[in-house]
C-alpha atoms as one frame of an Amber mdcrd trajectory, in Angstrom:
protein
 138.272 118.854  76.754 134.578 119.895  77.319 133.788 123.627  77.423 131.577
 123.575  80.475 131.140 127.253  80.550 129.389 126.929  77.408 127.352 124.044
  78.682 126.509 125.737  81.675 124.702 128.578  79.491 122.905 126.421  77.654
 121.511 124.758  80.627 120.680 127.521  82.089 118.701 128.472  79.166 116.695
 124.948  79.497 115.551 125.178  82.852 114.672 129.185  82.499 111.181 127.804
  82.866 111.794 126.004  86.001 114.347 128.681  87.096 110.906 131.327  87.333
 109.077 128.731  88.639 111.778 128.421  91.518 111.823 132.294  92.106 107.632
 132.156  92.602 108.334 129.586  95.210 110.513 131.527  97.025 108.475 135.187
  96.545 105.719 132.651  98.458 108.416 131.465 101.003 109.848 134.609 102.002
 106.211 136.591 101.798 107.075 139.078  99.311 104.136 141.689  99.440 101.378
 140.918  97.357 100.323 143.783  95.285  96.830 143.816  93.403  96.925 143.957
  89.184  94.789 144.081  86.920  94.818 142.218  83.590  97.119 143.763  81.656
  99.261 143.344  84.803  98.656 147.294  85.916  98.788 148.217  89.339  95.048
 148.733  91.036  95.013 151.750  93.086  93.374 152.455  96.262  93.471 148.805
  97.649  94.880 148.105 100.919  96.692 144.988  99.597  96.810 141.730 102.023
  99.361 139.399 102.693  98.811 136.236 104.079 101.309 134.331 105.694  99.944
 130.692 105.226 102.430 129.918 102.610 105.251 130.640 105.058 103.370 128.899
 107.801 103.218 125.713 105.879 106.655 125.625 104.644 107.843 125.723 108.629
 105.714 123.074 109.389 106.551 121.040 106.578 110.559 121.501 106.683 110.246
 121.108 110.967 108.279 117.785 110.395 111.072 116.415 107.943 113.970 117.822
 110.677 112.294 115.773 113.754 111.894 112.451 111.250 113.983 109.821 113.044
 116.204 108.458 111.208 117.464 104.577 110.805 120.089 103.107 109.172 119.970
  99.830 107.584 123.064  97.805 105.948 122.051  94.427 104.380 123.895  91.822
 103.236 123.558  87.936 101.965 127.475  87.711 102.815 127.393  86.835 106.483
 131.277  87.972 106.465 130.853  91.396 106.358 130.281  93.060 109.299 126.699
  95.406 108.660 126.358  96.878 112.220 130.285  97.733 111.890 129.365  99.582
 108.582 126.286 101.878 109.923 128.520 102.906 112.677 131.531 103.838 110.086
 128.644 105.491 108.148 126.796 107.537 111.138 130.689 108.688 112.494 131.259
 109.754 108.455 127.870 111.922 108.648 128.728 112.883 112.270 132.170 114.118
 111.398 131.204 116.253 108.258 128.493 118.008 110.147 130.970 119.075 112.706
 133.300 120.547 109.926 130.220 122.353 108.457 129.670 123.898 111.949 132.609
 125.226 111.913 132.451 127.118 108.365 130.052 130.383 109.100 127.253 130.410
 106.917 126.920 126.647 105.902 123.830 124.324 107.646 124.304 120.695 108.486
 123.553 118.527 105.660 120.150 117.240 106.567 118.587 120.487 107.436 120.186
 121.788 104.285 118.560 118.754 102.402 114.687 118.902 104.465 114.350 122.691
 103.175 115.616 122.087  99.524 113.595 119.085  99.023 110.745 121.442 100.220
 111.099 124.265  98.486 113.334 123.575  95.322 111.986 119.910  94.482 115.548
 119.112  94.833 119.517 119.490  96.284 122.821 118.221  95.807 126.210 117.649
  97.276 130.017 117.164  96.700 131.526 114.503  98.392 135.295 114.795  98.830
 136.881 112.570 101.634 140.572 113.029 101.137 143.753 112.715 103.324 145.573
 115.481 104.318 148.697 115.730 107.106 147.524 111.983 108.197 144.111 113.001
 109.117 141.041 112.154 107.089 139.231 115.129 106.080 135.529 114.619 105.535
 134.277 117.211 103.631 130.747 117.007 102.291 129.327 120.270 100.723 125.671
 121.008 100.410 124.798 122.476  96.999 121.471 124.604  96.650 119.623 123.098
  93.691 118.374 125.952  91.928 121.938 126.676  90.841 123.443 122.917  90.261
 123.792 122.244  86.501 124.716 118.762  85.631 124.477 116.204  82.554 123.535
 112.201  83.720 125.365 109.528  82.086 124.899 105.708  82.499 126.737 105.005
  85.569 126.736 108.695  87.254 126.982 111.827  86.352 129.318 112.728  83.300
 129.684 116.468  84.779 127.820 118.778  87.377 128.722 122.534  87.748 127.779
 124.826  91.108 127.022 129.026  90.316 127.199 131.071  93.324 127.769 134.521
  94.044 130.701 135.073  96.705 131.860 137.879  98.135 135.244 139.249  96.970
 137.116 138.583 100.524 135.782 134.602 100.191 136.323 134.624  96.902 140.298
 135.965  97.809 140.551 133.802 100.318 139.592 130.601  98.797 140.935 130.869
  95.772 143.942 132.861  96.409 143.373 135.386  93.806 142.578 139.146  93.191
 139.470 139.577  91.591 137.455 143.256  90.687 134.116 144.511  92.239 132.622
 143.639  95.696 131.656 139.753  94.317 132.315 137.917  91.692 130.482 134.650
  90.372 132.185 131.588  90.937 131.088 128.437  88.498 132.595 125.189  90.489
 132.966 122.376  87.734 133.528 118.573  88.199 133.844 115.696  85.793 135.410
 111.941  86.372 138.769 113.320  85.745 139.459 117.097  87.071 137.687 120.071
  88.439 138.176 123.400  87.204 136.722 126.835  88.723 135.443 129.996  86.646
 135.112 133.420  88.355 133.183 135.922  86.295 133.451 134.200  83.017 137.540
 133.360  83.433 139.151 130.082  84.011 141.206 129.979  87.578 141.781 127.180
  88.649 142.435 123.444  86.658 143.132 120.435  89.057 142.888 116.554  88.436
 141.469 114.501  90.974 141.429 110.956  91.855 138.083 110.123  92.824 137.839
 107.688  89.031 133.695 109.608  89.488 131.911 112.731  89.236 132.026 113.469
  93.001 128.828 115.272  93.380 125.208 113.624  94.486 121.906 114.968  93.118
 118.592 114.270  94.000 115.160 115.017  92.672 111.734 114.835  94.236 109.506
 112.519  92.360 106.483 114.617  92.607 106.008 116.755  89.475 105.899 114.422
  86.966 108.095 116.222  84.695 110.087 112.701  84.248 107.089 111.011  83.649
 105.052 113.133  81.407 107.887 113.555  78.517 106.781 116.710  77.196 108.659
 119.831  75.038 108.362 121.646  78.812 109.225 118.810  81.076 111.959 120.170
  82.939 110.038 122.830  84.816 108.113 120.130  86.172 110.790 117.740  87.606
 111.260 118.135  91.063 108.172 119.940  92.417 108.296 121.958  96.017 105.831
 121.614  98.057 103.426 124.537  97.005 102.967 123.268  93.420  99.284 122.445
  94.464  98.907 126.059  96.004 100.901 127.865  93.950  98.399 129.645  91.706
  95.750 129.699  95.196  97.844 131.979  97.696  97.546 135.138  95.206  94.106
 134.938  94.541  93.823 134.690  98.296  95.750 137.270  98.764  93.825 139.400
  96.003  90.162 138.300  97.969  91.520 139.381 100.802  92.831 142.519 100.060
  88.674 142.999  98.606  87.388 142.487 101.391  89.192 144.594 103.613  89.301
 147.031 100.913  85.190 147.019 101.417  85.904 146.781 105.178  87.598 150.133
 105.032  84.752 151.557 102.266  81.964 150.499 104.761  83.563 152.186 107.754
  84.274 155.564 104.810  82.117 154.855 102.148  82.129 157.366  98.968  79.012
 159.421  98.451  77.091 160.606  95.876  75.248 163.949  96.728  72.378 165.319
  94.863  72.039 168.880  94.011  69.550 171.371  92.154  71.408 173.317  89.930
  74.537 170.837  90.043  76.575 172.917  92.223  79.903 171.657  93.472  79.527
 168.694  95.969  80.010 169.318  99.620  83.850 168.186 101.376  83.500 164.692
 102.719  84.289 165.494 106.304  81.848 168.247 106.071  78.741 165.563 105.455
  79.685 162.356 106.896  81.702 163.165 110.165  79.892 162.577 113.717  77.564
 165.577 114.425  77.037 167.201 111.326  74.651 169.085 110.237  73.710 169.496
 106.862  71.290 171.847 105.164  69.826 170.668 102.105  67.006 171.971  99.906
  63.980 169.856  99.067  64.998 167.231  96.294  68.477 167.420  97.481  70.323
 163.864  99.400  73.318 162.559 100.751  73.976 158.649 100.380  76.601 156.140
 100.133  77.178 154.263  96.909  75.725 150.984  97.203  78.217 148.180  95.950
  75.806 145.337  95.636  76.532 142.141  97.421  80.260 142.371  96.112  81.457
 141.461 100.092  79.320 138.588 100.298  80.199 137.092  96.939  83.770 137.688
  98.138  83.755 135.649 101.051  81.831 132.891  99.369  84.794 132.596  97.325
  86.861 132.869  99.846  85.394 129.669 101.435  86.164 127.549  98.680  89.847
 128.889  98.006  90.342 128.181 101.690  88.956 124.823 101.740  91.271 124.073
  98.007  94.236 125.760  99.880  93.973 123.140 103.082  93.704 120.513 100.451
  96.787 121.755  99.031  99.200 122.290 102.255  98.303 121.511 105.851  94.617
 121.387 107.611  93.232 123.118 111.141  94.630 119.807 112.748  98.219 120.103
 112.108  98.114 123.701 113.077  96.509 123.150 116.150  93.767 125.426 115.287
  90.475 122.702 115.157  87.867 124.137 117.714  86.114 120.604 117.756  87.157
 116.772 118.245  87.410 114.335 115.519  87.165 110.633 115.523  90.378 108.504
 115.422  89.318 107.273 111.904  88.892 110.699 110.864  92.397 111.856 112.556
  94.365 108.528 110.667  92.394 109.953 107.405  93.966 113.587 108.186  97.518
 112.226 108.958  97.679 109.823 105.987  96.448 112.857 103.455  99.492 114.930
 105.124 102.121 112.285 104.690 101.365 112.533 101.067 103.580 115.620 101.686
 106.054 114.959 103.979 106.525 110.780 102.322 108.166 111.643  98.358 110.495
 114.210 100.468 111.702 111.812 102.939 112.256 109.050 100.017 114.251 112.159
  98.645 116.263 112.752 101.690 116.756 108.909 101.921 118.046 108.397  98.537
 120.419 111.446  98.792 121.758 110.384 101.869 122.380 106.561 100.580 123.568
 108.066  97.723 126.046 110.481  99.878 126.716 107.275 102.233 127.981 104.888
  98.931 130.046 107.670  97.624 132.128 108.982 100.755 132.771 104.801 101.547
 134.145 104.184  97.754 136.260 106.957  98.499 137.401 105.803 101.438 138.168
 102.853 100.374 140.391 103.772  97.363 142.736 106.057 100.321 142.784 102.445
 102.481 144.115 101.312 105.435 142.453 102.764 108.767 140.524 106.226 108.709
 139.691 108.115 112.076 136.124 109.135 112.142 133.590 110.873 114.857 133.121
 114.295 116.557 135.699 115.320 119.777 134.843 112.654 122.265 133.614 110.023
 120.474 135.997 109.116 117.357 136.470 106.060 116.312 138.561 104.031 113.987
 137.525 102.353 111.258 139.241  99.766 108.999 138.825  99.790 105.304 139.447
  96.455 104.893 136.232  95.650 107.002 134.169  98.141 104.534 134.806  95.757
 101.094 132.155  93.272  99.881 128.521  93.719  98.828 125.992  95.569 100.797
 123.506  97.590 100.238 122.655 100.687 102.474 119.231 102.103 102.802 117.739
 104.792 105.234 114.446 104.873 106.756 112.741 108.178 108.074 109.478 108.406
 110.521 107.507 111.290 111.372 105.564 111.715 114.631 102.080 113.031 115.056
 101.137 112.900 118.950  97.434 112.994 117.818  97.816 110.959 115.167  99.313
 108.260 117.056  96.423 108.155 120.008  94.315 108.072 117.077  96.341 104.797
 116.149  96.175 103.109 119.471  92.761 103.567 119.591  92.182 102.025 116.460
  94.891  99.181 117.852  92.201  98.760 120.729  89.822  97.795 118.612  91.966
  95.890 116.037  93.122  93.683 118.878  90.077  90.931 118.684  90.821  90.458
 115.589  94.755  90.900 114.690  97.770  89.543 115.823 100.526  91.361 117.748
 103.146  92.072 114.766  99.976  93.390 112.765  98.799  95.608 114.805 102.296
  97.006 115.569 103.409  96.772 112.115 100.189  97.864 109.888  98.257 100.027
 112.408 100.357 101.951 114.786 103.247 102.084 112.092 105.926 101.466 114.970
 109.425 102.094 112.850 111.300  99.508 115.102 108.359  96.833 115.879 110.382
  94.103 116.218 112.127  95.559 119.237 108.947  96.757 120.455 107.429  93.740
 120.995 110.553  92.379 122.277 110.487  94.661 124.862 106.884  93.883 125.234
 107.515  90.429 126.116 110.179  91.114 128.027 108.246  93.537 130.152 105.525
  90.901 130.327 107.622  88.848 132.247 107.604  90.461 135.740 103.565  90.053
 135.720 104.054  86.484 135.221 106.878  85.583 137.239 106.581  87.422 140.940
 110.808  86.206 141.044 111.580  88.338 137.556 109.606  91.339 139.547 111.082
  91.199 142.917 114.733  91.124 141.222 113.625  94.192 139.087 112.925  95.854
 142.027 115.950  94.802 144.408 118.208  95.367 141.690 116.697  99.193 141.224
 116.890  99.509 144.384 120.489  99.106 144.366 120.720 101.733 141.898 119.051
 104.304 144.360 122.037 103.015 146.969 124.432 103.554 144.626 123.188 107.214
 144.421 123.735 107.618 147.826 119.995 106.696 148.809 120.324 104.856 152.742
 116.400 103.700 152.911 117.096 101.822 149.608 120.169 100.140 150.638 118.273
  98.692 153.367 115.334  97.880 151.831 117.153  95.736 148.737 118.970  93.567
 151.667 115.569  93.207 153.215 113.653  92.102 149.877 116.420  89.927 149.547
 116.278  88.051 152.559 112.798  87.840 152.144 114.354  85.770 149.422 116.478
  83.482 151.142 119.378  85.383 149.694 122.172  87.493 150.132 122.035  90.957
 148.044 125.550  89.339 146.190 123.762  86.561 145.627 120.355  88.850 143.755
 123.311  90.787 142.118 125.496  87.560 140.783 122.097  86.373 138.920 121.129
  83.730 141.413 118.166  81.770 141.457 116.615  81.830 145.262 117.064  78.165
 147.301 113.903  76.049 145.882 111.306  75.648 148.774 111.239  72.157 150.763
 108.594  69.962 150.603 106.031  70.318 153.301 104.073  67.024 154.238 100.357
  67.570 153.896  98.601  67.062 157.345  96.421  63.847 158.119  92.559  64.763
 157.100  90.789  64.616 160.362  88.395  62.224 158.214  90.209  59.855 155.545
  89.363  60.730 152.141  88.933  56.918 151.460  87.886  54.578 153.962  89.871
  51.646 155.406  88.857  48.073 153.915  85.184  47.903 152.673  84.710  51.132
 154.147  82.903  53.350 151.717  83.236  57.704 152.412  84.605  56.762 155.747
  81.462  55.428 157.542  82.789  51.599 158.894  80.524  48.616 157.560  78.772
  46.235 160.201  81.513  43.862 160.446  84.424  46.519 161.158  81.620  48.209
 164.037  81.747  44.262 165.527  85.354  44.300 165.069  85.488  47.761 166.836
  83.656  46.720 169.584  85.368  43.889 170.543  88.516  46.194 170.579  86.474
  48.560 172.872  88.111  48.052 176.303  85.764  48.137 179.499  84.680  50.063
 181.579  86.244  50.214 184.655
């Protein structure tokens, strides 16, 4: 049997490196106050230090973005037995149903809101999945685990272990566990392997149980960005999994530092220090008693009163400044995503913009993805294994699920999209243009990015129907119409038995799906002059022998 408390300590003394680096992350999250040092890390006095909040401001917008993604899932399979959309819906229900439990556990947050702000800020997150029966019903329990504190070893096939350190309070702690513990908290260290779970609380074994999962039951997902798996270096694990402020990490203090500089020199401009020349090098003069309004000050000939001139120090400042600003929008978010931009861009320049801030927002959605595939495969095996029919949803809308129908091979992916309102008028204006040249499914596909576009230009077509067939329209409109009636709207009855008569129909017959009577053939009138004339007639002026033939048949007079 493994010693995972041991294990746990030495991991812990791995990723001390990307442990601090975690902690700096969230100092810049949670705007802890920026105080000025110097060098030898000493506090500098007399600065009126500065704070900026764009750190927080970018992790809001970030983390909302990722939370108002729409999300699509996708189960694929070269076995035309199996049943895919049945599986998504026994999946979404499964999600659905271990949400609602969370909800009803104070101080948990649903899983993918748990999952958008640890992707963002810790590079990565975790869960334990355990879907188990109890008194007939199933219970689908899915726990979020914050990353920072999820130690774990990977084997071939899985994980081989993965331990969760939190600090609980002693009445949780009590009531979980059903113990007695010392102190106001204790440390709990949650362990699983393939085989059993155990549970440490402040360094002591509590709890041993064997489970029957035949897997580690715990998910964990990194963000690709960092590099740290990549670049196999001595220090490689404090770069696995970067949040999103590793390229403004080292940019907000000095920020913060020029900042506080220049307001520093603000304040020193508005109450500069003096130097005061004396003969005889007297004691200088009290501050107030030189510089405030309406003072009068006697001074022998040779003798002055002046500020101390700091150079250009301001102007150098905010030349830096400039660039830092310019390095952090690079970094994190620009004017446009804030709202902020006082002047219009081009729609080239706007897709340019929205493409450089998807290089944020895109590795953290592949993250959420996998973890939620990863979440999805896991909680089904389970399921599985416990068998015949499972009883899934939220109150109101449950739904029962056989296991038999979940077997075969699939595989289940998940697809996110964010939204940009400007971005995507910037699109269909490029679509304008791209239209000459492109064909429908390109332009829907390639330059609008449209997540569904082969339902989109279904309903394209579809919709194109009532321009070209005046029938398709007016039983659009009769059969809206009868909506309206249905509503209780009188005019609209009226009107939908009128537009059908105009028909030829009854309204039964519009509702039923009926085509209207075809119209009867109408013989064409007799052209007051023949198109062809009769005999050797040519353009319908008679020839000389049918005028002497007409003659003769001229009766009389009298």
């Amino acid at each position: 049997m493994e010693d995972y408390l041991s294990l746990v300590k030495e991991k812990q003394q791995e990723q001390a490196e990307l442990d601090a680096r975690m902690q700096v992350d969230a100092n810049l999250l949670f705007l802890k106050k920026y105080v000025m040092r110097d060098t030898k890390k000493a506090i500098v006095p007399d600065i009126i230090n500065v704070t900026l909040n764009r750190p927080r401001i970018f992790a809001d917008n970030v983390i909302s973005a990722l939370g108002g993604a729409s999300q699509q899932t996708i189960v694929e399979s070269d076995d035309e037995s199996i049943d895919t959309h049945e599986i998504e819906e026994f999946q979404e229900a499964a999600f659905s149903s271990a949400d609602a439990r969370l909800r009803k556990q104070p101080g948990y947050v649903l899983l993918n809101p748990f999952a958008d702000g640890q992707l963002c800020i810790r590079g990565r997150t975790a869960r334990r999945v355990l879907f188990r029966m109890k008194d007939g019903a199933l219970i689908t329990d899915i726990r979020p685990w914050d990353g920072r504190y999820v130690y774990f070893e990977a084997g071939g096939d899985g994980l081989l272990w993965a331990a969760y350190e939190t600090t609980r309070s002693k009445a949780r702690i009590e009531t979980e566990y059903d113990i007695i513990i010392k102190g106001k908290e204790g440390k709990v260290l949650d362990v699983w392997d393939a085989t059993h779970n155990e549970v440490w609380i402040d360094g002591q074994k509590r709890l041993e149980q064997e489970h029957w999962y035949q897997e580690t039951p715990v998910v964990v997902q990194i963000v690709s960005l960092g590099y740290g798996d990549i670049l196999l270096d001595a220090n490689r694990i404090e770069h696995e999994g970067e949040s999103i402020f590793s390229s403004i990490r080292d940019i907000i203090p000095e920020l913060n530092r020029l900042v506080s500089i220049l307001q520093t020199l603000n304040m020193k401009a508005v109450k500069p220090p003096m130097k005061q020349m004396l003969k005889g090098g007297g004691e200088a003069s009290e501050y107030a008693d030189v510089t405030d309004m309406a003072t009068v000050t006697a001074m022998d000939v040779g003798e002055d009163v002046a500020p101390i001139n700091y150079g250009d120090a301001k102007r150098a400042a905010e030349m830096v400044y400039n660039i830092m600003e310019k390095a952090l929008q690079a970094g994190s978010i620009t004017d446009v995503d804030l709202g902020n931009l006082q002047f219009p861009l081009s729609a080239v320049a706007l897709v340019e913009l929205g493409e450089g801030r998807d290089q944020v927002y895109l590795p953290r959605l592949q993250a959420k993805a996998l973890e939620n595939q990863a979440t999805a495969e896991m909680f089904t095996r389970q399921v599985i294994q416990i068998g015949g029919t499972v009883e899934l949803g939220t109150p109101g809308h449950k739904r029962t699920f056989s296991t038999q129908k979940l077997m075969g091979e699939y595989e289940t992916t998940y697809k996110y999209f964010t939204k940009s309102p400007k971005i995507d008028i910037a699109r269909m204006t490029t679509a304008q243009a791209a239209e000459r040249y492109f064909d429908p499914e390109t332009i829907l596909k390639d330059v609008l990015m449209v997540e569904d576009w082969q339902g989109t230009l279904a309903k394209k077509y579809y919709y194109m129907a009532e321009q070209i067939d005046p029938l398709i329209l007016r039983h659009r409109i009769i059969m809206s119409m009868v909506k309206l009636a249905e509503d209780g709207d009188e005019n609209a009855a009226r009107e939908a038995q009128i537009m059908a008569a105009s028909m030829g129909m009854s309204l039964d017959q519009v509702k039923a799906g009926q085509l209207p009577p075809p119209p009867e053939p109408q013989r064409s009138a007799e052209p007051v002059i023949p198109l062809m004339g009769e005999g050797g007639q040519a353009g319908g002026i008679p020839s000389s022998a049918q005028k002497s033939n007409i003659l003769q048949k001229t009766p009389e007079n009298g």
